[in-house]
Amino acid sequence: MEIYLKSRDFKNWLSVKNGPHIPTKLNDKNELVSKSEDEWDEDDFRKLTIDNKTLNILLVSPDKTEYNLVRRCTSAHEVWKLLILTHEGTEQVKNAKLALLNRDYELFKMKPNESIKNLYNRLLDITNGLLGLGKVFGQDELVRKLLGCLNDEWEPKVTAITRRRGLPRRFQNKNFNKGEARKMDPPTCFECNKPGHIKVDCTQLKKKKLFKNKALKAWHLSDDESFDDEVTEQVANLCFMALSDTEDRDNEVDDSYTFGELQFAFDELLVELKKKCSQCSSLKKNIVSIENEKDLLVIENEKLKSELSLLKNDIAKPTMCNDLALEKRSRFTQRKECEFRKII
């Protein structure tokens, strides 16, 4: 609305901002006093006309609900103040909104699998709210905030942007410095921490995977058995079964296993067992829910049966009454007929 008033005539906005024009004059004591209508000059008429045009714009713009709020206002300045109070609230409300938006701005982060477009729109919603409440942002501040909330997969692009724009070095990843981009160190295995090969080609990892497959076979064979409440005890039993199964061992694998290999297999089986236990717990909850629903349906069925029985009784009562009335009338008729015959 502010932009609309300024586009119509900037004097309209000044009338809203500064209040209505009051024609005044200096009296004999050099004091400002109000002029009477007969003393108004052309300048007074022109300013008062602008005030009334502005008031007319503000009165015809709102809907019916807002019009009922401002219809008693006598100046554009008064209408504007009332509309601001209605839509933006008091200073206490503004401070509360500002605190909430500041918190959202400080804790702003990129969500998992969120696109850049959605991220930018969420940031704009927060910053627009803060701008409306009087907070000022610099362009570099918004750029730094946007780059700082991106996740790790965007680090190369963040580094390229920060170098190009000359942003602070805290946004630059040390792994993407100019000198290091040309140096290629020999690969290091993340499994055994030895240089010269990568984790995929590590012999120790292959050994662990083979051992894991053999342990998982023993686990899947016992999938249909009931679960024990003690998780660690069950995993220990499975590991013992896998270790004692010497018939299916591969000759390429050493018969003696290190503590690390056993720990690796134990952890894998523990994760698998927890998944199965979680599935079992979910199924048990579903069973309980279905049983409760069944009980409710049984109760509702009994209730409907009782209502049906009552309806049948209500229908049968008028029929019985009609039958009794007809029977009494028939007896009365027969009695009268007998008396008539005796008379004859």
XYZ file of C-alpha atoms in Angstrom:
344
model
C 0.000 0.000 0.000
C 2.882 2.356 0.727
C 4.251 1.869 -2.794
C 0.778 2.354 -4.274
C 0.298 5.676 -2.483
C 3.723 6.891 -3.569
C 3.000 5.915 -7.173
C -0.277 7.834 -7.190
C 1.217 10.976 -5.698
C 4.043 11.237 -3.225
C 2.051 13.898 -1.404
C -0.488 11.192 -0.551
C 2.204 9.261 1.302
C 3.353 12.414 3.095
C -0.223 12.941 4.242
C -0.249 9.411 5.708
C 3.183 9.792 7.262
C 2.936 13.302 8.709
C -0.776 13.524 9.422
C -3.472 15.827 8.033
C -2.874 19.485 7.251
C -4.360 21.893 9.800
C -4.718 25.493 8.507
C -3.172 27.859 11.039
C -2.272 31.538 11.332
C -0.456 33.875 13.694
C -2.611 35.985 15.963
C -1.734 39.340 17.513
C 0.346 37.581 20.164
C 2.392 35.723 17.519
C 0.731 32.434 18.491
C -0.400 29.771 16.043
C -4.154 29.379 16.026
C -6.502 27.501 13.715
C -8.054 29.333 10.807
C -11.748 29.448 10.234
C -13.059 28.060 6.948
C -13.609 31.578 5.645
C -9.900 32.309 6.101
C -8.598 29.302 4.157
C -6.467 30.166 1.138
C -5.715 28.194 -2.022
C -2.771 26.381 -0.473
C -4.916 25.215 2.433
C -7.605 23.944 0.079
C -5.017 22.085 -2.017
C -3.443 20.352 1.004
C -6.802 19.445 2.519
C -7.883 18.002 -0.828
C -4.781 15.785 -0.861
C -5.562 14.632 2.687
C -9.132 13.704 1.769
C -8.069 11.912 -1.430
C -5.596 9.863 0.588
C -8.263 9.056 3.177
C -10.603 7.979 0.385
C -7.949 5.623 -1.053
C -7.403 3.970 2.321
C -11.133 3.610 3.003
C -12.053 1.996 -0.322
C -9.087 -0.399 -0.399
C -9.779 -2.693 2.632
C -12.319 -5.492 2.686
C -15.525 -5.387 4.718
C -13.894 -6.566 7.950
C -11.086 -4.029 7.842
C -13.444 -1.286 6.700
C -15.513 -1.759 9.851
C -12.340 -1.149 11.864
C -11.334 2.089 10.151
C -14.675 3.617 9.122
C -14.717 5.979 12.116
C -11.220 7.354 11.418
C -11.124 10.975 10.295
C -7.635 11.112 8.749
C -5.396 8.943 6.595
C -2.736 8.993 9.305
C -5.184 7.548 11.830
C -6.293 4.826 9.399
C -2.690 3.877 8.680
C -1.773 3.563 12.363
C -4.814 1.380 13.034
C -4.031 -0.920 10.087
C -0.409 -1.295 11.210
C -1.553 -2.170 14.727
C -4.028 -4.718 13.346
C -1.616 -6.517 11.000
C 1.729 -6.138 12.757
C 0.652 -5.969 16.404
C 2.071 -4.003 19.289
C 5.758 -3.557 20.033
C 5.652 -6.543 22.367
C 4.225 -8.752 19.618
C 6.809 -7.464 17.140
C 9.640 -8.243 19.549
C 8.312 -11.773 20.063
C 8.091 -12.323 16.293
C 11.570 -10.875 15.854
C 12.987 -13.238 18.485
C 11.402 -16.285 16.829
C 12.602 -15.303 13.369
C 16.107 -14.585 14.685
C 16.174 -18.056 16.220
C 15.052 -19.636 12.931
C 17.724 -17.624 11.118
C 20.517 -18.668 13.474
C 19.528 -22.365 13.387
C 18.904 -22.392 9.638
C 20.387 -25.513 8.007
C 19.953 -27.526 4.862
C 17.552 -30.459 5.217
C 18.430 -33.933 3.904
C 17.755 -34.306 0.165
C 16.624 -30.674 -0.064
C 17.083 -28.813 -3.325
C 18.841 -25.458 -3.553
C 15.611 -23.835 -4.728
C 13.650 -24.947 -1.662
C 16.554 -23.990 0.604
C 16.729 -20.502 -0.886
C 12.953 -20.034 -0.639
C 12.981 -21.007 3.044
C 15.790 -18.539 3.716
C 13.902 -15.803 1.849
C 10.781 -16.396 3.954
C 12.789 -15.883 7.146
C 14.761 -12.867 5.922
C 11.663 -11.171 4.478
C 9.962 -11.520 7.846
C 13.000 -10.007 9.565
C 13.178 -7.176 7.032
C 9.518 -6.410 7.652
C 10.283 -6.074 11.363
C 13.136 -3.639 10.772
C 16.226 -5.826 10.667
C 18.748 -4.935 7.945
C 20.856 -7.480 6.046
C 23.852 -6.886 3.845
C 24.113 -8.774 0.571
C 27.339 -10.485 1.640
C 25.747 -11.556 4.915
C 22.949 -13.399 3.118
C 25.439 -15.033 0.747
C 27.601 -16.173 3.658
C 24.555 -17.535 5.467
C 23.419 -19.465 2.408
C 26.872 -20.920 1.751
C 27.439 -21.742 5.402
C 24.305 -23.885 5.736
C 25.052 -26.179 2.769
C 26.006 -29.774 3.507
C 29.292 -31.530 2.685
C 28.428 -32.518 -0.885
C 28.375 -28.831 -1.871
C 31.807 -28.050 -0.414
C 33.659 -27.929 -3.777
C 31.184 -25.405 -5.188
C 31.188 -23.402 -1.962
C 34.976 -23.213 -2.133
C 34.904 -22.051 -5.752
C 32.332 -19.358 -4.968
C 34.175 -18.074 -1.907
C 37.435 -17.731 -3.859
C 35.717 -15.902 -6.657
C 33.800 -13.497 -4.415
C 36.632 -13.005 -1.936
C 34.610 -14.143 1.081
C 36.319 -14.960 4.402
C 38.597 -17.966 4.496
C 36.483 -19.804 7.047
C 34.218 -20.847 4.167
C 37.134 -22.358 2.266
C 37.945 -26.014 2.738
C 41.592 -26.727 3.335
C 41.422 -29.690 1.001
C 40.696 -27.397 -1.948
C 43.626 -24.988 -1.729
C 45.241 -24.070 -5.027
C 48.581 -25.706 -4.312
C 47.098 -28.967 -3.113
C 44.907 -29.444 -6.149
C 47.937 -30.367 -8.266
C 49.567 -32.719 -5.769
C 48.505 -36.350 -5.870
C 49.557 -38.345 -2.809
C 49.536 -42.134 -3.051
C 46.200 -43.612 -1.955
C 45.819 -44.846 1.598
C 43.599 -47.742 2.591
C 40.962 -46.763 5.151
C 40.776 -50.351 6.381
C 44.370 -51.145 7.293
C 45.749 -47.556 7.049
C 48.538 -48.696 4.728
C 49.519 -46.736 1.584
C 49.613 -48.144 -1.911
C 46.076 -49.468 -2.304
C 42.477 -48.512 -1.598
C 39.877 -50.106 0.654
C 38.210 -52.083 -2.164
C 41.459 -53.966 -2.889
C 42.364 -54.565 0.765
C 42.930 -58.255 1.580
C 41.862 -57.807 5.183
C 38.511 -56.400 4.092
C 37.937 -59.339 1.749
C 38.732 -61.676 4.597
C 36.208 -59.931 6.847
C 33.519 -59.954 4.159
C 33.952 -63.683 3.631
C 33.712 -64.287 7.354
C 30.648 -62.029 7.536
C 28.877 -63.989 4.778
C 29.497 -67.257 6.590
C 28.162 -65.794 9.828
C 25.084 -64.367 8.108
C 24.295 -67.783 6.628
C 24.099 -69.172 10.129
C 21.895 -66.232 11.085
C 19.409 -66.646 8.200
C 18.981 -70.352 8.977
C 17.686 -69.427 12.412
C 15.469 -66.566 11.178
C 12.216 -68.420 11.829
C 13.047 -69.172 15.465
C 11.669 -67.088 18.347
C 13.691 -64.075 19.528
C 15.365 -63.955 22.918
C 15.051 -60.899 25.158
C 18.795 -60.760 25.718
C 20.249 -59.438 22.453
C 23.919 -59.831 23.213
C 23.498 -63.411 24.425
C 21.815 -64.438 21.177
C 24.511 -62.831 19.045
C 27.187 -64.605 21.053
C 25.459 -67.938 20.433
C 25.260 -67.235 16.704
C 28.942 -66.363 16.567
C 29.743 -69.587 18.386
C 27.670 -71.575 15.882
C 29.403 -69.884 12.957
C 32.849 -70.564 14.402
C 32.075 -74.200 15.172
C 30.830 -74.951 11.657
C 34.091 -76.338 10.244
C 32.558 -78.319 7.413
C 31.804 -75.359 5.129
C 34.992 -73.399 5.714
C 36.874 -72.137 2.716
C 40.458 -73.388 2.454
C 41.624 -69.951 1.300
C 40.732 -68.391 4.647
C 42.909 -68.914 7.680
C 41.311 -71.027 10.427
C 42.367 -68.639 13.169
C 40.526 -65.317 13.396
C 41.750 -62.214 15.098
C 39.826 -60.339 17.758
C 39.107 -57.547 15.291
C 37.519 -59.971 12.827
C 35.362 -61.503 15.532
C 34.356 -58.048 16.733
C 33.464 -57.042 13.169
C 31.240 -60.117 12.736
C 29.689 -59.572 16.148
C 28.807 -55.960 15.318
C 27.297 -56.909 11.977
C 25.179 -59.645 13.523
C 24.144 -57.328 16.334
C 22.886 -54.744 13.838
C 20.993 -57.431 11.928
C 19.466 -58.791 15.111
C 18.340 -55.354 16.248
C 16.605 -54.851 12.899
C 14.781 -58.163 13.277
C 13.844 -57.359 16.876
C 12.477 -53.999 15.738
C 10.408 -55.718 13.047
C 9.121 -58.232 15.601
C 8.175 -55.435 18.000
C 6.341 -53.606 15.224
C 4.421 -56.761 14.301
C 3.472 -57.332 17.934
C 2.122 -53.784 18.143
C 0.099 -54.395 14.978
C -1.329 -57.580 16.479
C -2.358 -55.757 19.656
C -3.947 -52.991 17.588
C -5.877 -55.521 15.487
C -7.063 -57.350 18.606
C -8.277 -54.095 20.141
C -10.094 -53.264 16.940
C -11.641 -56.731 16.958
C -12.882 -56.249 20.545
C -14.424 -52.920 19.594
C -16.170 -54.513 16.616
C -17.524 -57.323 18.816
C -18.892 -54.783 21.298
C -20.433 -52.767 18.490
C -21.961 -55.941 17.032
C -23.567 -56.823 20.372
C -24.891 -53.306 20.667
C -26.429 -53.486 17.201
C -27.997 -56.852 18.030
C -29.612 -55.414 21.153
C -30.904 -52.424 19.174
C -32.332 -54.785 16.549
C -34.087 -56.807 19.250
C -35.608 -53.643 20.717
C -36.822 -52.565 17.296
C -38.447 -55.955 16.728
C -40.228 -55.685 20.086
C -41.405 -52.169 19.232
C -42.812 -53.439 15.937
C -44.458 -56.466 17.558
C -46.266 -54.495 20.295
C -48.714 -52.615 18.011
C -49.502 -55.851 16.156
C -50.340 -57.666 19.388
C -52.508 -54.772 20.548
C -54.417 -54.795 17.267
C -54.960 -58.551 17.494
C -56.329 -58.268 21.044
C -58.660 -55.450 20.039
C -59.995 -57.443 17.099
C -60.494 -60.488 19.287
C -62.445 -58.476 21.897
C -64.583 -56.909 19.193
C -65.306 -60.309 17.691
C -66.370 -61.703 21.068
C -68.603 -58.680 21.678
C -70.222 -59.129 18.284
C -70.852 -62.832 18.905
C -72.374 -62.070 22.318
C -74.736 -59.472 20.844
C -75.684 -61.865 18.074
C -76.580 -64.566 20.616
C -78.686 -62.140 22.646
C -80.482 -61.013 19.504
C -81.316 -64.612 18.584
C -82.728 -65.276 22.044
C -84.988 -62.272 21.713
C -86.232 -63.454 18.334
